[in-house]
C-alpha atoms as a printed R data frame, in Angstrom:
   type eleno elety resid chain resno      x       y      z
1  ATOM     1    CA   GLY     A     1 34.321 -33.767 85.598
2  ATOM     2    CA   GLU     A     2 31.021 -35.174 84.329
3  ATOM     3    CA   THR     A     3 30.440 -37.326 81.288
4  ATOM     4    CA   TRP     A     4 27.574 -35.918 79.219
5  ATOM     5    CA   SER     A     5 25.548 -37.701 76.577
6  ATOM     6    CA   MET     A     6 26.335 -36.778 72.984
7  ATOM     7    CA   GLU     A     7 22.950 -35.058 72.770
8  ATOM     8    CA   ARG     A     8 23.496 -32.938 75.908
9  ATOM     9    CA   ASN     A     9 26.996 -32.004 74.762
10 ATOM    10    CA   ARG     A    10 25.752 -31.049 71.282
11 ATOM    11    CA   GLU     A    11 22.956 -28.903 72.733
12 ATOM    12    CA   ALA     A    12 25.365 -27.131 75.112
13 ATOM    13    CA   ASP     A    13 27.790 -26.543 72.236
14 ATOM    14    CA   GLU     A    14 25.022 -25.000 70.118
15 ATOM    15    CA   ARG     A    15 23.902 -22.792 73.031
16 ATOM    16    CA   MET     A    16 27.468 -21.609 73.628
17 ATOM    17    CA   HIS     A    17 27.950 -20.831 69.943
18 ATOM    18    CA   ALA     A    18 24.702 -18.832 69.910
19 ATOM    19    CA   GLU     A    19 25.701 -16.959 73.080
20 ATOM    20    CA   LEU     A    20 29.117 -16.078 71.666
21 ATOM    21    CA   ARG     A    21 27.486 -14.709 68.514
22 ATOM    22    CA   ARG     A    22 24.859 -12.840 70.565
23 ATOM    23    CA   ARG     A    23 27.721 -11.105 72.406
24 ATOM    24    CA   GLY     A    24 29.185  -9.980 69.096
25 ATOM    25    CA   HIS     A    25 32.038 -12.502 68.863
26 ATOM    26    CA   ALA     A    26 33.044 -14.468 65.768
27 ATOM    27    CA   PRO     A    27 33.662 -18.002 67.111
28 ATOM    28    CA   VAL     A    28 36.044 -20.253 65.199
29 ATOM    29    CA   ARG     A    29 35.786 -24.034 65.548
30 ATOM    30    CA   ILE     A    30 38.908 -25.716 66.933
31 ATOM    31    CA   THR     A    31 39.596 -29.058 68.578
32 ATOM    32    CA   ALA     A    32 40.969 -28.727 72.098
33 ATOM    33    CA   TYR     A    33 43.297 -31.531 73.174
34 ATOM    34    CA   ASP     A    34 44.824 -32.490 76.505
35 ATOM    35    CA   PRO     A    35 48.011 -34.499 75.904
36 ATOM    36    CA   VAL     A    36 47.957 -35.828 79.472
37 ATOM    37    CA   SER     A    37 44.465 -37.362 79.481
38 ATOM    38    CA   LEU     A    38 44.352 -37.714 75.674
39 ATOM    39    CA   HIS     A    39 40.894 -36.080 75.767
40 ATOM    40    CA   ALA     A    40 39.951 -34.056 72.699
41 ATOM    41    CA   GLU     A    41 36.715 -32.320 71.783
42 ATOM    42    CA   PRO     A    42 35.359 -29.637 69.473
43 ATOM    43    CA   SER     A    43 35.610 -26.199 71.050
44 ATOM    44    CA   TRP     A    44 35.254 -22.509 70.195
45 ATOM    45    CA   ALA     A    45 38.067 -19.975 69.886
46 ATOM    46    CA   VAL     A    46 37.251 -16.283 70.330
47 ATOM    47    CA   ALA     A    47 39.098 -13.110 71.243
48 ATOM    48    CA   MET     A    48 37.584 -11.848 74.506
49 ATOM    49    CA   PRO     A    49 38.643 -10.496 77.880
50 ATOM    50    CA   VAL     A    50 39.745 -13.161 80.368
51 ATOM    51    CA   ASP     A    51 37.089 -12.226 82.941
52 ATOM    52    CA   GLU     A    52 34.351 -12.657 80.330
53 ATOM    53    CA   ALA     A    53 35.811 -16.011 79.237
54 ATOM    54    CA   LEU     A    54 35.955 -17.260 82.828
55 ATOM    55    CA   ALA     A    55 32.359 -16.209 83.500
56 ATOM    56    CA   LEU     A    56 31.171 -17.844 80.292
57 ATOM    57    CA   GLY     A    57 33.063 -21.026 81.167
58 ATOM    58    CA   ARG     A    58 31.354 -21.116 84.568
59 ATOM    59    CA   ASP     A    59 27.939 -20.441 83.017
60 ATOM    60    CA   PHE     A    60 28.426 -23.348 80.614
61 ATOM    61    CA   LEU     A    61 29.892 -25.728 83.237
62 ATOM    62    CA   GLN     A    62 33.276 -25.967 81.528
63 ATOM    63    CA   ASP     A    63 36.122 -27.742 83.319
64 ATOM    64    CA   ALA     A    64 38.693 -25.575 81.561
65 ATOM    65    CA   ILE     A    65 39.265 -22.692 79.204
66 ATOM    66    CA   PHE     A    66 42.455 -22.004 77.280
67 ATOM    67    CA   LEU     A    67 44.177 -18.627 77.257
68 ATOM    68    CA   VAL     A    68 46.466 -17.826 74.338
69 ATOM    69    CA   GLN     A    69 48.677 -14.750 74.567
70 ATOM    70    CA   ASN     A    70 51.315 -13.373 72.204
71 ATOM    71    CA   ASP     A    71 50.402 -15.830 69.463
């Protein structure tokens, strides 16, 4: 629910990307979009267990993560 500076957001994005790679994932850049608020921002897509994704989201102060199942 916070608004971060572009610099803080960029640094957090770079840290998350590095952490995903450190854990052995192959992150793919996507743009997440909320049609209700019209908010969009660059994000990372990876295949990982839900519990790991939730923990990572908490560690990186994310307001949301997206779960895609069955395509």
